[in-house]
Amino acid sequence: RNPRYDTLAVFGLRRPRHTAALIMPASYPNVQTEKAFQKQPTVFIAKKAPVGSGKKAKAKTNTRKSVRWYRNVGLGVRTPREAIDGDYVDKKCPFTGNVSIRGRILRGVVKSTKMKRTIVIRRDYLHFVSKYGRYEKRHRNLSAHVSPAIRTNVGDVVEVGECRPLSKTVRFNTLRVVKVAEGNKSFAKF
């Protein structure tokens, strides 16, 4: 290993020792689980420390609070604390990514959380059969993106908002957990 370069080579950044120290967020090594370098596109992470800082600046790089971009979605939805203080990077998150919520706001029961950052919710409704003058139960499944800031389990009642198409089947984004499930899978809505 060349002694002229320091540990920033892990991030794909190299600098000779005589230049100013780079200020990197302490949480960035925890986020790097993908092949591509994960960072928020609106935040510049290679901010330089004042020249002449020396070894003291290197010690402070890990303690410095990282800059994070987040926003208020609106529609009476509060931004989760995890979105403000967390270190995850998700471009499809309504709080920290490039997705706007517009259109329908729906509620449903979480049916599956097996996909990565995507949940399947079940929406039950009643359909009127005019021949018999009665109602029958029907349901629709709907895929929705879920941000790492929101913790969901099977059986929770969640609120989702419509957004642009995020994949082949996903057109909704999870905004909040309305009701946490009690016990086992509870699908009873009627």
Short mmCIF file of C-alpha atoms in Angstrom, two decimals:
data_model
loop_
_atom_site.label_atom_id
_atom_site.label_comp_id
_atom_site.label_asym_id
_atom_site.label_seq_id
_atom_site.Cartn_x
_atom_site.Cartn_y
_atom_site.Cartn_z
CA ARG A 1 0.00 0.00 0.00
CA ASN A 2 1.30 3.42 -0.91
CA PRO A 3 1.86 5.53 2.23
CA ARG A 4 1.06 8.72 0.29
CA TYR A 5 -2.62 7.75 0.26
CA ASP A 6 -4.80 7.18 3.30
CA THR A 7 -7.92 5.10 4.06
CA LEU A 8 -10.20 7.13 1.76
CA ALA A 9 -9.28 4.71 -1.02
CA VAL A 10 -12.09 2.53 0.38
CA PHE A 11 -14.54 5.14 -0.92
CA GLY A 12 -12.76 5.47 -4.26
CA LEU A 13 -11.24 8.79 -3.19
CA ARG A 14 -7.51 9.37 -3.14
CA ARG A 15 -5.54 12.34 -1.94
CA PRO A 16 -1.89 12.99 -1.16
CA ARG A 17 -1.16 13.65 2.51
CA HIS A 18 -0.06 17.24 1.94
CA THR A 19 -3.51 18.45 0.78
CA ALA A 20 -6.42 19.43 3.00
CA ALA A 21 -8.23 16.68 4.89
CA LEU A 22 -11.56 15.51 3.49
CA ILE A 23 -14.51 15.51 5.88
CA MET A 24 -16.43 12.25 5.40
CA PRO A 25 -19.53 11.30 7.40
CA ALA A 26 -18.80 8.63 9.99
CA SER A 27 -21.80 6.55 8.91
CA TYR A 28 -20.83 6.11 5.24
CA PRO A 29 -19.00 2.78 5.68
CA ASN A 30 -22.23 1.29 7.16
CA VAL A 31 -24.25 2.27 4.07
CA GLN A 32 -21.92 0.79 1.47
CA THR A 33 -23.50 -2.61 0.87
CA GLU A 34 -24.08 -2.24 -2.89
CA LYS A 35 -21.57 -2.33 -5.75
CA ALA A 36 -22.15 1.34 -6.59
CA PHE A 37 -21.12 4.04 -4.11
CA GLN A 38 -24.23 5.02 -2.12
CA LYS A 39 -24.74 8.72 -1.42
CA GLN A 40 -27.48 11.30 -1.57
CA PRO A 41 -27.16 13.09 -4.94
CA THR A 42 -27.99 16.49 -3.43
CA VAL A 43 -25.25 16.39 -0.77
CA PHE A 44 -21.58 17.08 -1.50
CA ILE A 45 -19.59 14.70 0.72
CA ALA A 46 -16.03 15.66 -0.17
CA LYS A 47 -16.00 18.92 1.79
CA LYS A 48 -12.47 19.95 2.66
CA ALA A 49 -11.21 20.96 6.09
CA PRO A 50 -9.23 24.19 6.48
CA VAL A 51 -5.66 23.97 5.21
CA GLY A 52 -3.09 23.42 7.96
CA SER A 53 -5.40 21.34 10.14
CA GLY A 54 -2.93 18.45 10.24
CA LYS A 55 -3.53 15.33 12.30
CA LYS A 56 -6.20 16.96 14.45
CA ALA A 57 -8.52 17.27 11.46
CA LYS A 58 -8.23 13.55 10.70
CA ALA A 59 -9.32 12.69 14.23
CA LYS A 60 -12.36 14.96 13.92
CA THR A 61 -13.58 13.51 10.60
CA ASN A 62 -15.28 10.56 12.29
CA THR A 63 -16.97 12.69 14.97
CA ARG A 64 -18.34 15.34 12.64
CA LYS A 65 -22.13 15.16 12.01
CA SER A 66 -22.90 14.27 8.42
CA VAL A 67 -25.00 16.54 6.22
CA ARG A 68 -28.33 14.98 5.28
CA TRP A 69 -31.06 16.15 2.93
CA TYR A 70 -34.70 15.46 3.78
CA ARG A 71 -38.07 17.08 3.17
CA ASN A 72 -41.63 17.37 4.37
CA VAL A 73 -43.92 15.31 2.13
CA GLY A 74 -46.99 17.35 3.09
CA LEU A 75 -50.53 15.94 3.27
CA GLY A 76 -50.34 15.90 7.08
CA VAL A 77 -47.57 13.28 7.11
CA ARG A 78 -44.73 13.85 9.57
CA THR A 79 -41.17 13.08 8.48
CA PRO A 80 -39.90 10.11 10.54
CA ARG A 81 -37.01 10.68 12.95
CA GLU A 82 -35.07 7.90 11.19
CA ALA A 83 -35.27 9.83 7.89
CA ILE A 84 -33.78 12.92 9.53
CA ASP A 85 -31.10 11.27 11.70
CA GLY A 86 -30.56 8.00 9.80
CA ASP A 87 -27.75 7.13 7.42
CA TYR A 88 -29.60 5.09 4.79
CA VAL A 89 -29.59 6.06 1.10
CA ASP A 90 -32.81 5.41 -0.82
CA LYS A 91 -33.58 7.33 -4.01
CA LYS A 92 -37.21 6.11 -3.97
CA CYS A 93 -37.90 7.29 -0.40
CA PRO A 94 -40.53 10.08 -0.22
CA PHE A 95 -38.62 11.76 2.64
CA THR A 96 -34.99 11.59 1.41
CA GLY A 97 -35.31 10.65 -2.27
CA ASN A 98 -36.56 12.05 -5.55
CA VAL A 99 -40.22 10.97 -5.35
CA SER A 100 -43.24 13.22 -4.94
CA ILE A 101 -46.52 11.98 -3.52
CA ARG A 102 -49.55 13.00 -5.59
CA GLY A 103 -52.90 11.45 -6.34
CA ARG A 104 -54.55 8.85 -4.15
CA ILE A 105 -53.92 8.14 -0.46
CA LEU A 106 -54.95 4.56 0.42
CA ARG A 107 -54.96 2.29 3.47
CA GLY A 108 -54.42 -1.43 3.61
CA VAL A 109 -53.13 -4.34 5.67
CA VAL A 110 -49.56 -5.54 5.12
CA LYS A 111 -49.69 -9.03 3.61
CA SER A 112 -46.01 -9.64 2.77
CA THR A 113 -42.65 -8.06 3.56
CA LYS A 114 -40.49 -10.61 1.71
CA MET A 115 -39.18 -8.23 -0.97
CA LYS A 116 -36.37 -5.78 -0.45
CA ARG A 117 -37.85 -2.34 0.37
CA THR A 118 -41.23 -3.37 -1.07
CA ILE A 119 -44.35 -4.61 0.70
CA VAL A 120 -47.61 -6.12 -0.53
CA ILE A 121 -50.75 -4.69 1.04
CA ARG A 122 -54.25 -6.14 0.89
CA ARG A 123 -57.24 -3.81 0.43
CA ASP A 124 -60.61 -5.38 1.30
CA TYR A 125 -63.84 -3.92 -0.03
CA LEU A 126 -67.49 -4.86 -0.52
CA HIS A 127 -69.04 -5.35 -3.96
CA PHE A 128 -72.83 -5.03 -4.41
CA VAL A 129 -74.51 -7.85 -6.34
CA SER A 130 -77.76 -6.37 -7.68
CA LYS A 131 -79.42 -9.74 -8.46
CA TYR A 132 -79.41 -10.73 -4.80
CA GLY A 133 -79.36 -7.23 -3.31
CA ARG A 134 -76.41 -8.18 -1.14
CA TYR A 135 -72.72 -7.51 -0.80
CA GLU A 136 -69.79 -9.84 -1.30
CA LYS A 137 -66.27 -9.49 0.01
CA ARG A 138 -63.51 -8.81 -2.48
CA HIS A 139 -59.89 -7.74 -2.19
CA ARG A 140 -57.00 -6.37 -4.24
CA ASN A 141 -53.29 -6.70 -3.58
CA LEU A 142 -51.11 -3.65 -4.11
CA SER A 143 -47.31 -3.39 -4.10
CA ALA A 144 -45.80 -0.36 -2.36
CA HIS A 145 -42.26 0.82 -1.77
CA VAL A 146 -41.33 1.10 1.90
CA SER A 147 -38.52 3.38 3.07
CA PRO A 148 -35.95 2.07 5.59
CA ALA A 149 -37.23 4.85 7.89
CA ILE A 150 -40.55 3.00 8.31
CA ARG A 151 -40.67 -0.34 10.13
CA THR A 152 -43.50 -2.58 8.92
CA ASN A 153 -44.58 -6.10 9.86
CA VAL A 154 -47.20 -8.46 8.50
CA GLY A 155 -50.64 -7.42 9.77
CA ASP A 156 -49.89 -3.69 10.23
CA VAL A 157 -52.35 -1.19 8.77
CA VAL A 158 -50.38 1.26 6.63
CA GLU A 159 -51.15 4.39 4.64
CA VAL A 160 -49.68 4.63 1.14
CA GLY A 161 -49.57 7.52 -1.31
CA GLU A 162 -49.55 7.43 -5.09
CA CYS A 163 -46.34 8.43 -6.86
CA ARG A 164 -44.69 7.98 -10.24
CA PRO A 165 -44.04 4.38 -11.36
CA LEU A 166 -41.05 3.08 -9.37
CA SER A 167 -40.94 -0.34 -11.06
CA LYS A 168 -43.13 -2.66 -13.14
CA THR A 169 -45.74 -3.10 -10.39
CA VAL A 170 -44.94 -0.41 -7.77
CA ARG A 171 -46.82 2.90 -8.03
CA PHE A 172 -47.31 3.66 -4.34
CA ASN A 173 -45.01 4.68 -1.48
CA THR A 174 -45.56 3.88 2.21
CA LEU A 175 -46.14 7.06 4.24
CA ARG A 176 -46.83 5.78 7.77
CA VAL A 177 -47.97 2.88 9.91
CA VAL A 178 -51.50 3.66 11.11
CA LYS A 179 -52.03 0.65 13.37
CA VAL A 180 -49.54 -1.97 14.55
CA ALA A 181 -50.69 -5.60 14.36
CA GLU A 182 -51.63 -7.39 17.57
CA GLY A 183 -50.42 -10.97 17.80
CA ASN A 184 -50.47 -13.11 14.67
CA LYS A 185 -51.54 -12.18 11.16
CA SER A 186 -54.75 -10.22 11.60
CA PHE A 187 -56.51 -9.61 8.31
CA ALA A 188 -59.98 -9.05 9.79
CA LYS A 189 -61.22 -5.71 8.53
CA PHE A 190 -64.98 -6.43 8.41
#
